[in-house]
Amino acid sequence: MKTKIKICGFKTPDEVKNLNPADIDFMGIVLFFPKSRRSVSVEQAKKILAAVPSGIKKTAVTVSPNLEQVQAVEKAGFDYLQVHGTLEDEILEKTSISIIRAVNIKNGVPELEIHPRIKAFLFDAAEPGSGKPFDWNALSRVPRGNRKWVLAGGLNPSNVGDAIHLIHPDMVDVSSSVEKPEGGKDFHKIHAFIEAVRKAD
């Protein structure tokens, strides 16, 4: 099975306009989280979304969003809402966007929330965006069923093949390891990551 690829943390239209939908399945933009150097405003996000090539799914990456924020995400034209932290019931009741539920692995894997709107679980390190992997073996004890799994946290061209062989995720997610030292995406690093994923498939 071909492992899908999601690249997160885009900040400008120039970074996304040359993405190839043959290589990249999902892209992500961080919103409403000023602690992250990758966070942008909704207005900036709209400009980025307008430059994303057709065929690539657009994900809003959020932390404990409120209803108003999620409604802004829907209005902006995102395909998916990725939620770290708290997912409020009213978001599930009063919005319709598909959700990727982030699960941060600290001491084992917490109980997974089940809801028709939650289309996938994204397993990440204790500190999202840190570029540090977690113990992938923790997932070996989690019943998978028919849920989609996204693996994130410290993935890079050197370790993503091992992660795919061990976890067999539906999709791998990367941000930190495909960036320039000064910030912004590095297309040489993105290409190297894509090549490593394809080699592992």
Short mmCIF file of C-alpha atoms in Angstrom, two decimals:
data_model
loop_
_atom_site.label_atom_id
_atom_site.label_comp_id
_atom_site.label_asym_id
_atom_site.label_seq_id
_atom_site.Cartn_x
_atom_site.Cartn_y
_atom_site.Cartn_z
CA MET A 1 0.00 0.00 0.00
CA LYS A 2 1.28 3.45 -0.89
CA THR A 3 1.89 5.50 2.24
CA LYS A 4 0.37 8.96 1.95
CA ILE A 5 2.47 12.01 2.75
CA LYS A 6 1.41 15.11 4.71
CA ILE A 7 3.67 18.14 5.05
CA CYS A 8 2.78 20.74 7.65
CA GLY A 9 3.79 24.24 8.68
CA PHE A 10 3.59 26.17 5.41
CA LYS A 11 3.68 29.94 5.84
CA THR A 12 3.68 31.50 2.36
CA PRO A 13 2.02 30.94 -1.03
CA ASP A 14 5.45 30.52 -2.64
CA GLU A 15 6.10 27.45 -0.47
CA VAL A 16 3.08 25.58 -1.77
CA LYS A 17 2.63 26.58 -5.40
CA ASN A 18 5.13 24.01 -6.69
CA LEU A 19 3.94 21.08 -4.59
CA ASN A 20 3.22 18.02 -6.70
CA PRO A 21 -0.04 16.18 -5.95
CA ALA A 22 1.59 13.04 -7.34
CA ASP A 23 3.97 13.15 -4.36
CA ILE A 24 2.14 14.96 -1.57
CA ASP A 25 -1.39 14.08 -0.46
CA PHE A 26 -2.05 16.54 2.38
CA MET A 27 -0.61 19.90 3.42
CA GLY A 28 -1.08 21.70 6.72
CA ILE A 29 -1.18 25.26 8.02
CA VAL A 30 -0.93 26.11 11.73
CA LEU A 31 -3.64 28.49 12.96
CA PHE A 32 -4.57 30.21 16.25
CA PHE A 33 -1.41 29.07 18.05
CA PRO A 34 0.98 32.03 18.54
CA LYS A 35 3.41 29.86 20.52
CA SER A 36 4.38 28.22 17.22
CA ARG A 37 6.69 30.05 14.83
CA ARG A 38 4.67 28.41 12.04
CA SER A 39 1.33 29.92 13.07
CA VAL A 40 -0.34 32.26 10.57
CA SER A 41 -3.55 34.30 10.51
CA VAL A 42 -6.70 33.16 8.74
CA GLU A 43 -6.16 35.86 6.12
CA GLN A 44 -2.62 34.62 5.46
CA ALA A 45 -3.94 31.06 5.33
CA LYS A 46 -6.47 31.98 2.62
CA LYS A 47 -3.66 33.30 0.41
CA ILE A 48 -1.69 30.08 0.94
CA LEU A 49 -4.72 27.91 0.20
CA ALA A 50 -5.33 29.75 -3.06
CA ALA A 51 -1.86 28.69 -4.25
CA VAL A 52 -2.15 24.99 -3.32
CA PRO A 53 -2.27 22.78 -6.45
CA SER A 54 -5.51 20.91 -7.05
CA GLY A 55 -5.51 17.39 -5.66
CA ILE A 56 -3.75 18.16 -2.38
CA LYS A 57 -5.97 18.11 0.72
CA LYS A 58 -5.76 21.20 2.92
CA THR A 59 -5.52 20.81 6.70
CA ALA A 60 -5.91 23.44 9.41
CA VAL A 61 -3.68 22.49 12.35
CA THR A 62 -5.09 23.77 15.65
CA VAL A 63 -4.74 23.39 19.42
CA SER A 64 -7.94 23.27 21.50
CA PRO A 65 -9.88 25.41 19.01
CA ASN A 66 -13.15 27.08 19.92
CA LEU A 67 -16.32 27.01 17.83
CA GLU A 68 -15.71 30.42 16.25
CA GLN A 69 -12.23 29.39 15.13
CA VAL A 70 -13.46 26.15 13.58
CA GLN A 71 -16.20 28.01 11.74
CA ALA A 72 -13.50 30.34 10.35
CA VAL A 73 -11.53 27.28 9.22
CA GLU A 74 -14.58 25.91 7.39
CA LYS A 75 -15.27 29.26 5.74
CA ALA A 76 -11.63 29.59 4.61
CA GLY A 77 -11.91 26.41 2.53
CA PHE A 78 -9.93 23.79 4.43
CA ASP A 79 -10.73 20.12 3.83
CA TYR A 80 -9.69 18.87 7.27
CA LEU A 81 -9.36 20.17 10.82
CA GLN A 82 -6.47 18.72 12.82
CA VAL A 83 -7.10 19.07 16.55
CA HIS A 84 -4.44 18.84 19.25
CA GLY A 85 -5.45 19.35 22.88
CA THR A 86 -9.16 19.54 23.64
CA LEU A 87 -11.92 18.78 21.15
CA GLU A 88 -15.13 20.40 22.36
CA ASP A 89 -18.47 18.62 21.88
CA GLU A 90 -20.06 21.70 20.33
CA ILE A 91 -17.51 21.54 17.50
CA LEU A 92 -18.68 18.03 16.71
CA GLU A 93 -22.32 19.16 16.98
CA LYS A 94 -22.26 22.51 15.15
CA THR A 95 -19.66 22.11 12.37
CA SER A 96 -19.26 19.59 9.57
CA ILE A 97 -15.55 19.61 8.62
CA SER A 98 -13.73 16.25 8.74
CA ILE A 99 -11.40 15.90 11.73
CA ILE A 100 -7.92 14.47 12.18
CA ARG A 101 -7.62 13.89 15.93
CA ALA A 102 -4.10 14.36 17.23
CA VAL A 103 -2.97 12.08 20.06
CA ASN A 104 0.18 13.05 21.93
CA ILE A 105 2.14 10.09 23.23
CA LYS A 106 3.59 10.69 26.69
CA ASN A 107 3.22 7.71 29.03
CA GLY A 108 1.46 5.24 26.80
CA VAL A 109 -1.46 5.87 24.45
CA PRO A 110 -4.64 7.46 25.87
CA GLU A 111 -8.06 6.08 25.03
CA LEU A 112 -9.04 7.12 21.52
CA GLU A 113 -12.21 9.13 20.96
CA ILE A 114 -14.69 7.58 18.55
CA HIS A 115 -16.95 9.81 16.46
CA PRO A 116 -18.09 9.65 12.82
CA ARG A 117 -16.47 13.03 12.12
CA ILE A 118 -13.05 11.81 13.29
CA LYS A 119 -11.60 10.37 10.09
CA ALA A 120 -8.07 9.66 11.33
CA PHE A 121 -5.85 9.64 14.42
CA LEU A 122 -2.52 11.41 14.23
CA PHE A 123 0.03 10.08 16.71
CA ASP A 124 2.58 12.69 17.70
CA ALA A 125 5.28 13.26 20.27
CA ALA A 126 4.51 14.72 23.70
CA GLU A 127 5.53 18.15 22.41
CA PRO A 128 4.02 18.71 18.93
CA GLY A 129 6.30 20.48 16.48
CA SER A 130 9.41 19.64 18.49
CA GLY A 131 10.89 17.43 15.80
CA LYS A 132 11.38 14.64 18.34
CA PRO A 133 10.05 11.11 17.79
CA PHE A 134 8.19 9.10 20.42
CA ASP A 135 8.45 5.40 21.19
CA TRP A 136 6.67 3.87 18.19
CA ASN A 137 6.37 0.55 20.01
CA ALA A 138 3.68 2.17 22.18
CA LEU A 139 1.31 1.84 19.22
CA SER A 140 1.76 -1.93 19.00
CA ARG A 141 -0.73 -2.36 21.86
CA VAL A 142 -3.42 -0.14 20.35
CA PRO A 143 -6.31 -1.87 18.54
CA ARG A 144 -6.46 -0.41 15.09
CA GLY A 145 -9.72 -1.62 13.62
CA ASN A 146 -10.54 0.26 10.44
CA ARG A 147 -9.23 3.60 11.67
CA LYS A 148 -6.82 5.63 9.57
CA TRP A 149 -3.49 6.23 11.29
CA VAL A 150 -1.18 9.17 10.68
CA LEU A 151 2.32 9.01 12.15
CA ALA A 152 4.08 12.25 13.11
CA GLY A 153 6.80 13.45 15.47
CA GLY A 154 10.45 13.63 14.52
CA LEU A 155 10.20 11.83 11.19
CA ASN A 156 13.00 12.44 8.70
CA PRO A 157 14.54 10.71 5.64
CA SER A 158 16.73 8.57 7.90
CA ASN A 159 14.02 7.10 10.13
CA VAL A 160 10.75 7.26 8.18
CA GLY A 161 11.44 3.91 6.48
CA ASP A 162 11.82 2.17 9.84
CA ALA A 163 8.63 3.85 11.07
CA ILE A 164 6.67 2.66 8.03
CA HIS A 165 7.91 -0.91 8.38
CA LEU A 166 7.06 -1.01 12.11
CA ILE A 167 3.74 0.89 12.23
CA HIS A 168 2.40 0.63 8.66
CA PRO A 169 0.67 4.01 8.95
CA ASP A 170 -1.80 5.19 6.34
CA MET A 171 0.04 8.49 6.22
CA VAL A 172 3.27 10.07 7.53
CA ASP A 173 3.41 13.71 8.61
CA VAL A 174 6.51 15.90 8.60
CA SER A 175 7.35 19.53 9.33
CA SER A 176 10.56 20.26 11.26
CA SER A 177 12.93 18.02 9.30
CA VAL A 178 12.02 19.58 5.93
CA GLU A 179 12.75 23.15 6.97
CA LYS A 180 15.69 25.48 6.46
CA PRO A 181 17.70 26.41 9.58
CA GLU A 182 16.32 29.93 9.39
CA GLY A 183 12.75 28.70 8.89
CA GLY A 184 10.65 28.04 5.82
CA LYS A 185 10.39 24.86 3.80
CA ASP A 186 13.42 23.36 2.03
CA PHE A 187 12.40 21.61 -1.19
CA HIS A 188 15.58 19.53 -1.32
CA LYS A 189 14.68 18.12 2.11
CA ILE A 190 11.06 17.59 1.05
CA HIS A 191 12.22 15.63 -1.99
CA ALA A 192 14.56 13.52 0.18
CA PHE A 193 11.69 12.73 2.55
CA ILE A 194 9.39 11.73 -0.32
CA GLU A 195 12.11 9.49 -1.76
CA ALA A 196 12.64 7.78 1.59
CA VAL A 197 8.91 7.10 1.95
CA ARG A 198 8.64 5.66 -1.56
CA LYS A 199 11.68 3.46 -0.97
CA ALA A 200 10.01 2.03 2.15
CA ASP A 201 6.65 1.31 0.47
#
